[in-house]
Coordinates of C-alpha atoms and ligand atoms in Angstrom, one line a residue:
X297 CA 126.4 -46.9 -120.1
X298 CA 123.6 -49.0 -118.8
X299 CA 122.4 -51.3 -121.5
X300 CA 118.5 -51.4 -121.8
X301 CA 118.2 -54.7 -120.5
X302 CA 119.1 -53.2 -116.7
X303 CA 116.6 -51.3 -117.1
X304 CA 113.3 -52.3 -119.0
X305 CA 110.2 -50.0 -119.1
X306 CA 108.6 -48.9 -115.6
X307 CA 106.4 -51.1 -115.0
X308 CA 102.8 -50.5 -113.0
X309 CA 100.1 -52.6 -111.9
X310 CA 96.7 -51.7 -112.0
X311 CA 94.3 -52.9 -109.5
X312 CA 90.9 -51.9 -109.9
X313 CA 88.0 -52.4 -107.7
X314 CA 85.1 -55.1 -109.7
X315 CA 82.3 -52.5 -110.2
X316 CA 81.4 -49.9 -113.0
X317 CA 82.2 -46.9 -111.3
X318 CA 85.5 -47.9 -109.5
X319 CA 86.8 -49.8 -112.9
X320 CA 85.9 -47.9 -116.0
X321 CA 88.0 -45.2 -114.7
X322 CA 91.3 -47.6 -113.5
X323 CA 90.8 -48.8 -117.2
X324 CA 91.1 -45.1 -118.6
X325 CA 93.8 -44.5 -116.0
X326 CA 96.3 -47.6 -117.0
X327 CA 95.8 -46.6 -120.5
X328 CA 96.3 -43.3 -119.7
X329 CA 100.2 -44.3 -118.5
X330 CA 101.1 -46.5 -120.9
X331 CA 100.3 -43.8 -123.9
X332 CA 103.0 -41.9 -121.9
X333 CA 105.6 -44.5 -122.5
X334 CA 104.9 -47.0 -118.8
X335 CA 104.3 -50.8 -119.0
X336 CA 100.7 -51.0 -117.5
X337 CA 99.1 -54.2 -116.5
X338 CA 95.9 -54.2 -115.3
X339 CA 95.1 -57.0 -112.5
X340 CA 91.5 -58.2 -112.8
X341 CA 88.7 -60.8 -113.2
X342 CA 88.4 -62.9 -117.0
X343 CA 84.7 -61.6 -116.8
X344 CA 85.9 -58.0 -116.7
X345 CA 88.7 -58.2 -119.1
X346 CA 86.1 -59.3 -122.1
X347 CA 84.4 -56.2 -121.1
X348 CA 87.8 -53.8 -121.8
X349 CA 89.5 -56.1 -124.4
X350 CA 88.8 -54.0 -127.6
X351 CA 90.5 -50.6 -126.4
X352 CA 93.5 -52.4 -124.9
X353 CA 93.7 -54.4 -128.1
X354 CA 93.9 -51.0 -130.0
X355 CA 96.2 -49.5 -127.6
X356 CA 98.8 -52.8 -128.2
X357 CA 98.0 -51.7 -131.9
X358 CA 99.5 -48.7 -131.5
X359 CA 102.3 -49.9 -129.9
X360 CA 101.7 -49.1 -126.5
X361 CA 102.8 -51.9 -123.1
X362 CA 99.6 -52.7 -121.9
X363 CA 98.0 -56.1 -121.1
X364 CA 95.5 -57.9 -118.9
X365 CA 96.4 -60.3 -116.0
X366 CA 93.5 -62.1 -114.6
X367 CA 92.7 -63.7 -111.2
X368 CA 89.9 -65.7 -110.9
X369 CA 87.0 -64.6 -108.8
X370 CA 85.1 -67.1 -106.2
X371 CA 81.5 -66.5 -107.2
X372 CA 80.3 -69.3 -106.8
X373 CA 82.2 -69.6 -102.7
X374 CA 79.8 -66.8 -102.0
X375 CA 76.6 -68.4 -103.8
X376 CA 77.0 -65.9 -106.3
X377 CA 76.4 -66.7 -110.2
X378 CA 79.8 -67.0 -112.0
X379 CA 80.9 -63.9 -114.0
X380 CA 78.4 -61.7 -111.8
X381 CA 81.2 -59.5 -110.6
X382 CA 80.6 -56.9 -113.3
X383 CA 77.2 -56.4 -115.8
X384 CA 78.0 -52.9 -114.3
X385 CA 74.6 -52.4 -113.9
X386 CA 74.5 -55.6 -111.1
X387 CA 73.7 -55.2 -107.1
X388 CA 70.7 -55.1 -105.0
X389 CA 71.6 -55.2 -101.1
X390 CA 72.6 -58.6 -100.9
X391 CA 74.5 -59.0 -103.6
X392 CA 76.7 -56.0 -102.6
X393 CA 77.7 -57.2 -99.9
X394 CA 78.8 -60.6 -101.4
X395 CA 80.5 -59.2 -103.7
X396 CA 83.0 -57.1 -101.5
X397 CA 83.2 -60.4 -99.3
X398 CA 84.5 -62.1 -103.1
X399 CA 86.5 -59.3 -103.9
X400 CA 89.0 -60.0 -100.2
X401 CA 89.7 -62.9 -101.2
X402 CA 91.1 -61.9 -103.9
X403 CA 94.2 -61.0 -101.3
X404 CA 96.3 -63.9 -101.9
X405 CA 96.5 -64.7 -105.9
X406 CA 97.5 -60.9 -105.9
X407 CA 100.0 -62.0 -103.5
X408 CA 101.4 -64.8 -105.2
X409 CA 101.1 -63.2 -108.5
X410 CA 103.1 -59.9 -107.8
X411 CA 105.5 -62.2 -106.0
X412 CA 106.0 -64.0 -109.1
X413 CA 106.4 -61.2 -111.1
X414 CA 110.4 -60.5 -112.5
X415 CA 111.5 -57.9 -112.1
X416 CA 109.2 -56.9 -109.5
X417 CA 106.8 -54.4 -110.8
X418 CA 107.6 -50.2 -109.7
X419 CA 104.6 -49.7 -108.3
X420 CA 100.8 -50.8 -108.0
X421 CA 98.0 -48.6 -108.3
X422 CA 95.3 -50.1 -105.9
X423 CA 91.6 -49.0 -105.6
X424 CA 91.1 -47.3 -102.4
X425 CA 88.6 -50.3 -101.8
X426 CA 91.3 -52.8 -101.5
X427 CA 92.9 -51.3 -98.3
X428 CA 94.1 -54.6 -97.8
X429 CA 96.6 -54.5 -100.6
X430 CA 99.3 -52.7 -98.4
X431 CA 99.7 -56.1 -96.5
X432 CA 100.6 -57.4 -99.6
X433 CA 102.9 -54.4 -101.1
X434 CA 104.6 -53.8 -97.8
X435 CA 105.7 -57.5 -97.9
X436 CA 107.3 -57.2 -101.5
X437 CA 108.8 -53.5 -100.9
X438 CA 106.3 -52.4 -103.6
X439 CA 105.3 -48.9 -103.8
X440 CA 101.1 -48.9 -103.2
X441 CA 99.5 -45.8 -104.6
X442 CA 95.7 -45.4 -103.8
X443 CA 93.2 -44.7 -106.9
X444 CA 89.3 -44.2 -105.9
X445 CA 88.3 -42.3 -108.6
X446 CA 86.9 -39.2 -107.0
X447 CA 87.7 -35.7 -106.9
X448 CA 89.6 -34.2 -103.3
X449 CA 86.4 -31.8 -102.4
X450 CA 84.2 -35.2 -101.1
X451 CA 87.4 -36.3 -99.2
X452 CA 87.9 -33.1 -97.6
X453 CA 84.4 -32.9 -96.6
X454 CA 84.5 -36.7 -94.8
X455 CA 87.5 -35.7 -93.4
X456 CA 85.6 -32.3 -91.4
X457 CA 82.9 -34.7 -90.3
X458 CA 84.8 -37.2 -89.1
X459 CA 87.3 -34.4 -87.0
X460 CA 84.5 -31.8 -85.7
X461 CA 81.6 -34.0 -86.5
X462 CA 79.0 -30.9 -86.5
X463 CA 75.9 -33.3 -87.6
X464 CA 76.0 -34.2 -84.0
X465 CA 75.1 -31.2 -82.5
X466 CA 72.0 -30.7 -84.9
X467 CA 68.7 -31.1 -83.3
X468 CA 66.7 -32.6 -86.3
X469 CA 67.9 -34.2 -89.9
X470 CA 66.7 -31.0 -91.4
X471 CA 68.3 -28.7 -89.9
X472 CA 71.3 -27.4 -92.0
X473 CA 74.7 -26.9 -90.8
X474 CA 78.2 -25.6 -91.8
X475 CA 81.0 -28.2 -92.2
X476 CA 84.0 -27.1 -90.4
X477 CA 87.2 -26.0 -91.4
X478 CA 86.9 -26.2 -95.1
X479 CA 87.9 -23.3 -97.7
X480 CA 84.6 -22.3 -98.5
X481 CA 81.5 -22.5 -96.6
X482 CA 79.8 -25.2 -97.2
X483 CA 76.0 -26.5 -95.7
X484 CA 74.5 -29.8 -95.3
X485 CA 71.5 -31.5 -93.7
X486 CA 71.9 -34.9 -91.1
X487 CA 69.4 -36.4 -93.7
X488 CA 71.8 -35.7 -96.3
X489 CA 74.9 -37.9 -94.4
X490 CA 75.7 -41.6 -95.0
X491 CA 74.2 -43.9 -92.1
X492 CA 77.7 -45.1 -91.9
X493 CA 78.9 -41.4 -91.0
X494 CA 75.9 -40.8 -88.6
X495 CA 76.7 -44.2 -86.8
X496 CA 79.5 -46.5 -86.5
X497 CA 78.1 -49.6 -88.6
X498 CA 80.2 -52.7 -90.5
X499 CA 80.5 -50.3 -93.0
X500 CA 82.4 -47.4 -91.0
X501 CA 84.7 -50.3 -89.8
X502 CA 85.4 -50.8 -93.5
X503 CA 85.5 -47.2 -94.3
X504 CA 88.3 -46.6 -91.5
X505 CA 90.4 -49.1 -92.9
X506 CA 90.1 -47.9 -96.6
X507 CA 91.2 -44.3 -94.8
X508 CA 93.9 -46.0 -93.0
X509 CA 95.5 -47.6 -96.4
X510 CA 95.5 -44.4 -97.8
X511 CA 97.1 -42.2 -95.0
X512 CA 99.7 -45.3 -95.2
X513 CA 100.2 -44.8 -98.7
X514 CA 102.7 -43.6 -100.9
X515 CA 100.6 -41.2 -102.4
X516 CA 97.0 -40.9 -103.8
X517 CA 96.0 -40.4 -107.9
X518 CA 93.1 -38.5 -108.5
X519 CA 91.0 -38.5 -111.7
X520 CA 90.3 -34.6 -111.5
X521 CA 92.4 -31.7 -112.4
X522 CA 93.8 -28.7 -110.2
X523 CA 92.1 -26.3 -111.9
X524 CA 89.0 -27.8 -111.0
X525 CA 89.3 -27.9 -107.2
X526 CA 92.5 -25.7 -106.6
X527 CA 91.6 -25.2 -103.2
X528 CA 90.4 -28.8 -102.1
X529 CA 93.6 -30.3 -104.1
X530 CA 96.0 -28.1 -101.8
X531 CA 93.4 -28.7 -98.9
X532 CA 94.0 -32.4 -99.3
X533 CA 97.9 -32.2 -99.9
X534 CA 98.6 -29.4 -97.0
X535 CA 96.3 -29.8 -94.3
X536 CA 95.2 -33.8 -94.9
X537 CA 99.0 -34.5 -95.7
X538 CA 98.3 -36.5 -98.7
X539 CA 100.8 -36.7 -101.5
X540 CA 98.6 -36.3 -105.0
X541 CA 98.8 -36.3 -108.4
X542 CA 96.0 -35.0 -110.2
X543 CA 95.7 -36.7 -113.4
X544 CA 92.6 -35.9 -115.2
X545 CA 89.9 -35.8 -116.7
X546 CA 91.5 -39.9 -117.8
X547 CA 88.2 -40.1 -119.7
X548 CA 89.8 -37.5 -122.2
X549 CA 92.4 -40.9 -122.9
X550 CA 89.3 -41.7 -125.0
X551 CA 89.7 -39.9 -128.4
X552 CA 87.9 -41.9 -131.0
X553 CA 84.4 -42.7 -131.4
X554 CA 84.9 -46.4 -130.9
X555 CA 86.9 -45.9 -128.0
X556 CA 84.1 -43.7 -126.3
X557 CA 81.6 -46.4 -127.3
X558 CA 83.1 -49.3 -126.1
X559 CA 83.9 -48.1 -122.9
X560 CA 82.0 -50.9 -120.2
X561 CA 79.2 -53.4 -121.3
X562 CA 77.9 -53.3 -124.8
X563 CA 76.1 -49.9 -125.2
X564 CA 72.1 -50.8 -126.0
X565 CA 72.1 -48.1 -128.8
X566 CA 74.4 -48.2 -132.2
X567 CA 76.8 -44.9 -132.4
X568 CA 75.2 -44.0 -136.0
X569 CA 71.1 -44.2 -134.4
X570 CA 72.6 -42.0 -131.4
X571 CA 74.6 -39.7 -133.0
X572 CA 72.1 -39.3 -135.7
X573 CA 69.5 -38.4 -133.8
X574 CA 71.7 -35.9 -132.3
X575 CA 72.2 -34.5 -135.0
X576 CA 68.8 -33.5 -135.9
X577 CA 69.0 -31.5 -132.8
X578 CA 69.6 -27.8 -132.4
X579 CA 73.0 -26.8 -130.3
X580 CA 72.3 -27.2 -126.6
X581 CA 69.0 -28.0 -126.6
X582 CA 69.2 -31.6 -125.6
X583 CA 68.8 -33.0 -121.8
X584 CA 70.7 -36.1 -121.2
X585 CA 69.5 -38.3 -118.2
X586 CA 71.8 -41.1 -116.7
X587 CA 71.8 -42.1 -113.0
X588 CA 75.2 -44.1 -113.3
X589 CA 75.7 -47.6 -113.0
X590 CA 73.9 -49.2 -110.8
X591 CA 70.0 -49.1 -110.5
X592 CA 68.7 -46.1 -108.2
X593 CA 65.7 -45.1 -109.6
X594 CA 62.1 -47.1 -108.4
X595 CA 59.1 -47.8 -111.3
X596 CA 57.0 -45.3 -109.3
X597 CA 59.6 -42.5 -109.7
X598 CA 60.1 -43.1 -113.0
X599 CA 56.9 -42.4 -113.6
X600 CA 57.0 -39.0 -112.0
X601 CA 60.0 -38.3 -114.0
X602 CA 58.1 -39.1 -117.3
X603 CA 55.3 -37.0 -116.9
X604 CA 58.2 -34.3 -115.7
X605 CA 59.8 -34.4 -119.2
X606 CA 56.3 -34.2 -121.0
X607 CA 55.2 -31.4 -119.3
X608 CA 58.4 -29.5 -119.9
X609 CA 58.5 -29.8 -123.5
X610 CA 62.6 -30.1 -123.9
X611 CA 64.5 -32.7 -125.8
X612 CA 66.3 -35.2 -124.0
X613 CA 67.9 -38.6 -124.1
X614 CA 67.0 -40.6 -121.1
X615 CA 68.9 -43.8 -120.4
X616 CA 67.2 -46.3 -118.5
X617 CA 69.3 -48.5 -116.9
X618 CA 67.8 -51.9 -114.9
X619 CA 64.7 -50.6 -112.8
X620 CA 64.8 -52.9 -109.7
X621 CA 61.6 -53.7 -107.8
X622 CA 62.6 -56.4 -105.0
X623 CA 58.6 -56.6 -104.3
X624 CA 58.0 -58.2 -107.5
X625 CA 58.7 -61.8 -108.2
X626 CA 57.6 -61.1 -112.0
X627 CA 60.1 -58.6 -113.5
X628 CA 58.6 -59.1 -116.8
X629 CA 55.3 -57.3 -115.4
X630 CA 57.4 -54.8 -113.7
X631 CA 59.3 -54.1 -116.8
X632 CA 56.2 -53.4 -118.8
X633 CA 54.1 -51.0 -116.6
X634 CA 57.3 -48.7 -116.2
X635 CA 56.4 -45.9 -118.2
X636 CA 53.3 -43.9 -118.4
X637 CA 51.0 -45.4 -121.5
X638 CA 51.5 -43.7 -124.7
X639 CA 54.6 -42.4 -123.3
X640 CA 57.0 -43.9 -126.0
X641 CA 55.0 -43.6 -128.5
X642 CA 54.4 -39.9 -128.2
X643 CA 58.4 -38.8 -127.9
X644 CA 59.0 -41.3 -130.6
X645 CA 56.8 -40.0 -132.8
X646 CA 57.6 -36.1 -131.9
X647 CA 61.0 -37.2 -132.2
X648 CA 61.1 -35.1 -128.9
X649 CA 63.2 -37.7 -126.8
X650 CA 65.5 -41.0 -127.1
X651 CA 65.6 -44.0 -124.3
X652 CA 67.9 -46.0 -124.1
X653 CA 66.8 -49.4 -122.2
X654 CA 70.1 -50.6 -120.5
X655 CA 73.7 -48.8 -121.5
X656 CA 74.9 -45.8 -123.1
X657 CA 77.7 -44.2 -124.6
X658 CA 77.7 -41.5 -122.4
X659 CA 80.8 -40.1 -123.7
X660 CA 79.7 -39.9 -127.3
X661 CA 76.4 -38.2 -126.0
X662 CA 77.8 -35.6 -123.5
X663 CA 80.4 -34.1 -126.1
X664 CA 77.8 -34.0 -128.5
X665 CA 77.4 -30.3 -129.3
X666 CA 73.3 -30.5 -129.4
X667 CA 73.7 -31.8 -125.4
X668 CA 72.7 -28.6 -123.5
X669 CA 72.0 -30.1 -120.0
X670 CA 72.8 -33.5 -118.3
X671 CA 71.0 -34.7 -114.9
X672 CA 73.0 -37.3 -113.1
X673 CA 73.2 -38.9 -109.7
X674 CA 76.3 -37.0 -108.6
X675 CA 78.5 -40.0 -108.7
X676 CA 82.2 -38.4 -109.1
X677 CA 82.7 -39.7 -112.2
X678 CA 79.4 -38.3 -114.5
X679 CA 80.5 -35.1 -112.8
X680 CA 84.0 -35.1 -113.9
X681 CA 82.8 -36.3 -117.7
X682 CA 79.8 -33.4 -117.7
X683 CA 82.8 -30.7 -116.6
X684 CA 84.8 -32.3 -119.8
X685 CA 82.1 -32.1 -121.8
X686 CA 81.0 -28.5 -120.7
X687 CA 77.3 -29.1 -120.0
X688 CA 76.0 -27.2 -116.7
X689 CA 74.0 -30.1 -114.7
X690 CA 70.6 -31.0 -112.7
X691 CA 71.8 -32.8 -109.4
X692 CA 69.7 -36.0 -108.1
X693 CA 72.3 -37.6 -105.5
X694 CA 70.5 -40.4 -103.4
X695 CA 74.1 -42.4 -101.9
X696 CA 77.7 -42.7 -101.1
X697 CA 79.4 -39.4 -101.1
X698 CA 76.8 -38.2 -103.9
X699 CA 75.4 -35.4 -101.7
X700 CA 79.1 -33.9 -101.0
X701 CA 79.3 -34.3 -104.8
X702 CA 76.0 -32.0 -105.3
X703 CA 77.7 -29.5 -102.8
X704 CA 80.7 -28.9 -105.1
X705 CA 78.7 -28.8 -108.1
X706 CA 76.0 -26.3 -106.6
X707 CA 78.7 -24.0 -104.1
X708 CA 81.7 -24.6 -105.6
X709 CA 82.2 -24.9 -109.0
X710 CA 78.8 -23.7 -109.8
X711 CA 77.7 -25.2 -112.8
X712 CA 74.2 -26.9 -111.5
X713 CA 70.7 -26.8 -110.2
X714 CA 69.6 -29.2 -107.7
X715 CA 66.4 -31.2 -107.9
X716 CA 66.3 -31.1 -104.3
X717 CA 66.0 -34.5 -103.0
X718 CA 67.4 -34.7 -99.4
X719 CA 67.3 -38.1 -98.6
X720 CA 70.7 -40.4 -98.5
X721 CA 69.5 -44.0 -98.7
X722 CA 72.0 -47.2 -98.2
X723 CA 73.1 -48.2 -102.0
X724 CA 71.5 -51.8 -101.1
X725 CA 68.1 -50.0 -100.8
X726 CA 65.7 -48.1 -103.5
X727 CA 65.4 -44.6 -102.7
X728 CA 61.7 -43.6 -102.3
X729 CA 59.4 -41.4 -104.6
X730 CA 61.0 -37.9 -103.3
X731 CA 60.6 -35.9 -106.4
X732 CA 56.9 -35.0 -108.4
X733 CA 56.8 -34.7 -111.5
X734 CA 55.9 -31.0 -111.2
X735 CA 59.3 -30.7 -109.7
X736 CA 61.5 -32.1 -112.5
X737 CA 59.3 -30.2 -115.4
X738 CA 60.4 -27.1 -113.4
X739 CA 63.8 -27.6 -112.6
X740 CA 64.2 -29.0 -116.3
X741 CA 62.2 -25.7 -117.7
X742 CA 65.2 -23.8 -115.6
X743 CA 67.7 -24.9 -117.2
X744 CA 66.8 -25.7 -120.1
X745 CA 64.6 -23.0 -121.3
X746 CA 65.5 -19.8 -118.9
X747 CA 67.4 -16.8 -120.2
X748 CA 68.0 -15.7 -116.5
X749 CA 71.2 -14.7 -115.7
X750 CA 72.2 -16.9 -112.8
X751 CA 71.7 -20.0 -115.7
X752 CA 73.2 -17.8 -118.6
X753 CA 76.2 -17.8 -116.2
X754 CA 76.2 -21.5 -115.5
X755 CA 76.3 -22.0 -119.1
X756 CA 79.5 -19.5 -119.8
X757 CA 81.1 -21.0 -116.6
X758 CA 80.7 -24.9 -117.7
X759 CA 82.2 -23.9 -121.5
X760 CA 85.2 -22.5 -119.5
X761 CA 85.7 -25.6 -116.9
X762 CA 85.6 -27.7 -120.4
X763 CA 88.6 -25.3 -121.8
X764 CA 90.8 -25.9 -118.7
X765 CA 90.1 -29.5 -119.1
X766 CA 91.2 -30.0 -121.7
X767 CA 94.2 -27.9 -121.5
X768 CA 95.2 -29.8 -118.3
X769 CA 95.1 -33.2 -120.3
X770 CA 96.9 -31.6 -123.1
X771 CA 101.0 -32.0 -123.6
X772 CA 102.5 -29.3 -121.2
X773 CA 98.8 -28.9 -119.4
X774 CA 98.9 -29.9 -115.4
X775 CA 97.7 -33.2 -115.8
X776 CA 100.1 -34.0 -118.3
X777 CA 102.7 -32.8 -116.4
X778 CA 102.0 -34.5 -113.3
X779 CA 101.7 -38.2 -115.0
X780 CA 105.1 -37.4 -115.9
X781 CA 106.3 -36.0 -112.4
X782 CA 104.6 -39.4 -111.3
X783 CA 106.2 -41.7 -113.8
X784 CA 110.0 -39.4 -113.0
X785 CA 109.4 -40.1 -109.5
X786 CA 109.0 -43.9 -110.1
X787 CA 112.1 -43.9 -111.9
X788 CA 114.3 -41.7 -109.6
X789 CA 113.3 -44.3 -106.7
X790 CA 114.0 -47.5 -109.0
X791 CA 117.5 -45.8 -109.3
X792 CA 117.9 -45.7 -105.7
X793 CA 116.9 -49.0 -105.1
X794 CA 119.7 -50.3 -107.9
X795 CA 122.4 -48.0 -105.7
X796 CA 122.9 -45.7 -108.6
X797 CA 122.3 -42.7 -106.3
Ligands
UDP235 N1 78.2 -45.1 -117.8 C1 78.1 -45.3 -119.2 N2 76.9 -45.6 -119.7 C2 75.8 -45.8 -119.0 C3 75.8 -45.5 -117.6 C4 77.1 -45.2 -117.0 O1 79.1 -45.2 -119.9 O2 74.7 -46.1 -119.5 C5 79.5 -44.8 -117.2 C6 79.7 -43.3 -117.0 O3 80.3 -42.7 -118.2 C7 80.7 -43.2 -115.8 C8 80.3 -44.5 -115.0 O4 79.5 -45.3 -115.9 O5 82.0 -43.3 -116.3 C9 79.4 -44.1 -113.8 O6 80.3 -43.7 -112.8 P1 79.8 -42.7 -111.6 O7 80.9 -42.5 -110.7 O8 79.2 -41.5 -112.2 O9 78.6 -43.5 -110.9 P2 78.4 -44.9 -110.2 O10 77.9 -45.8 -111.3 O11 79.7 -45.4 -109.7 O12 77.4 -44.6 -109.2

């Protein structure tokens, strides 16, 4: 018999892309395979590894093979300031595009550092950003999976564009139109579309070669579970070819309190104030508010939003992340005349609403039972977390793939009402004032307050997505099952490579 020194644990390497979005889910995702017996090591910057230390620290605790390895990031090469790479909420234009310059470089100290590595790791798991990675893997004979932390239905949706491109035979941005080819029928507007889809910029170049790494892939993990997207997930597999593993919800890896509060930066709000405020509430009475993040949202629509939430007379919890105004050279101004006068006063005083200036611990919040709403920017992970957490949504998408996003939410899985904003705006730009605060009182009253059936529905059909959830992460659910058909696989082909087959 083999002796366990032939063969030590499996052994996969994480490598997630610098920002919020792209990381805090490649954090959950490692952690997420080592509780199932792998050596995970997570590749990333010293900045970002203070930022995740406590949970992996607690994870070593309990015994399982997880660590950090760091490469250092050149900033300061790209005139950035040192340790930028991730206050999660970072970015305006400029920056973003610096920081994606920084993060290629990176190339090389991957490189040498997986070289180094004996025995050569089983696989690494690479953001979808880092399409670049293959020419490193390919070199080593190292299996490259591809991890971008969205569900199948946005991919499935660029890939339809991209094939029968239908936008281009629209004769105005508001005039809606079917994407092609897809399971269900689904409708979208040319003002709804990334520039990058609607012309070929730097950014389509980019785009391409982020597609191209995945078709040449050995497979693609995705932080969603079948259940969810059954047809999109077989979509993907059978007509887009991709081998997949759905893996999710990898938010659920977080079971305890402190392990959904120190998830990211330091959250701006204790556990014990938030969750005692919560519970003061009544069950799902509560509106949570979080745009993600990165900064979307301009002073002037915050405003609008403000007066919404008076006028509608619902609880909520309204995190306010970093309110960019790239007009203003004093952001101390800007920072004071962002909310209607009075405004915090009154809520604080009615107890009728909670801000949180900077970050929260949005999974502590969502699974709260008194959180009876939650409207979000559409970013693929806030989705996947309000599904988790059962709450039926309001949709704001301004960028990225956010408007696809809305489309599954609205057509698909139907758990939301949309706000109604039709505008896709670069991420490097501030979206304009779109929505009146007339608006978001009524959309809020809708869900919130109605007792018509289409909502009374949304509720019952959220509760049941949250079920399946969490059966799919459970032992024997389909999640579980496929991190261990992943982790099998892994092994049968080490065997291979030793010649014991
Ligand atoms: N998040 C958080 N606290 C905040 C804001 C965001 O924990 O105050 C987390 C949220 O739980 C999610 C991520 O940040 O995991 C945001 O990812 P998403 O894909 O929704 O949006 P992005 O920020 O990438 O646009």
């Amino acid at each position: 018999m083999d002796s366990q020194a032939d063969h030590p644990k499996l052994e996969i390497f994480f490598f997630p892309y610098i920002l919020g979005g792209h990381l805090i889910p490649m954090i959950d995702l490692a952690r997420l395979f080592s509780s199932h017996g792998v050596k995970a090591t997570i590749v990333t910057t010293p900045h970002n590894v203070l930022l995740f230390q406590n949970p992996i620290l607690r994870d070593q605790q309990l015994g399982h093979a997880i660590s950090f390895v760091t490469l250092n990031f050149p900033a300061e090469e790209f005139g950035l300031p040192n340790g930028c790479e991730n206050e999660l909420t970072t970015t305006n234009g400029d920056m973003f595009t610096k920081l994606f310059m920084a993060a290629m470089k990176l190339q090389d100290p991957l490189r040498k550092l997986l070289s180094e590595t004996k025995p050569k790791p089983d696989c690494l798991v690479s953001d979808r950003l880092y399409p670049w990675t293959a020419n490193v893997t390919d070199g080593l004979g190292i299996p490259r999976i591809v991890f971008d932390g969205s569900g199948c239905f946005s991919h499935c949706v660029e890939e339809s564009l991209r094939v029968y491109a239908p936008h281009e035979r629209v004769v105005s941005e508001t005039e809606a139109f079917v994407v092609p080819g897809l399971p269900n029928k689904i409708e979208l507007k040319r003002s709804m579309l990334p520039d990058y889809v609607k012309s070929q910029n730097v950014f389509s170049h980019f785009l391409n070669e982020a597609l191209e790494g995945e078709i040449n892939s050995d497979g693609v993990v995705v932080n969603s579970f079948y259940e969810l997207e059954q047809a999109y997930a077989d979509f993907f597999q059978k007509e887009m070819k991709r081998k997949t593993w759905h893996v999710g919800p990898v938010s659920l890896n977080n079971r305890s309190i402190i392990d959904k509060v120190e998830r990211g930066i330091k959250t701006s709000i204790d556990e014990y104030s938030c969750l005692s405020w919560l519970d003061s509430r009544e069950p799902n009475s509560v509106l949570y508010i979080s745009f993600g993040s990165m900064p979307r949202i301009t002073s002037a629509q915050l405003l609008e939003i403000a007066h919404g939430l008076e006028a509608s007379d619902h609880p909520f919890i309204w995190v306010i992340g970093r309110i960019l105004d790239y007009s203003s050279k004093d952001k101390q101004q800007v920072e004071m005349a962002l909310l209607p006068v009075g405004f915090e006063e009154r809520i604080s005083k009615s107890q009728r609403g909670l801000i949180i200036r900077g970050w929260a611990p949005q999974l502590l919040i969502l699974e709260h039972p008194a959180v009876g709403g939650y409207m979000n920017h559409c970013g693929w992970n806030s989705i996947i977390e309000g599904v988790t957490a059962g709450v039926p949504m309001i949709t704001w998408p301004f960028s990225s793939e956010q408007f696809y996003n809305e489309r599954f939410i609205l057509n698909i899985i139907k758990v939301g009402v949309s706000m109604g904003n039709e505008h896709w705006v670069p991420l490097k730009e501030l979206p304009r004032v779109t929505i009146k605060s007339d608006k978001v009182a009524s959309v809020v009253n809708r869900l919130m307050g109605s007792e018509e059936t289409e909502v009374v529905q949304m509720r019952k059909t959220a509760a049941e997505f949250r079920d399946k959830a969490m059966q799919a992460f459970q032992e024997g659910g389909s999640s579980y099952n496929n991190v261990d058909a992943f982790i099998q696989e892994l092994k049968s082909r080490r065997k291979v490579q030793n010649g014991h087959l």
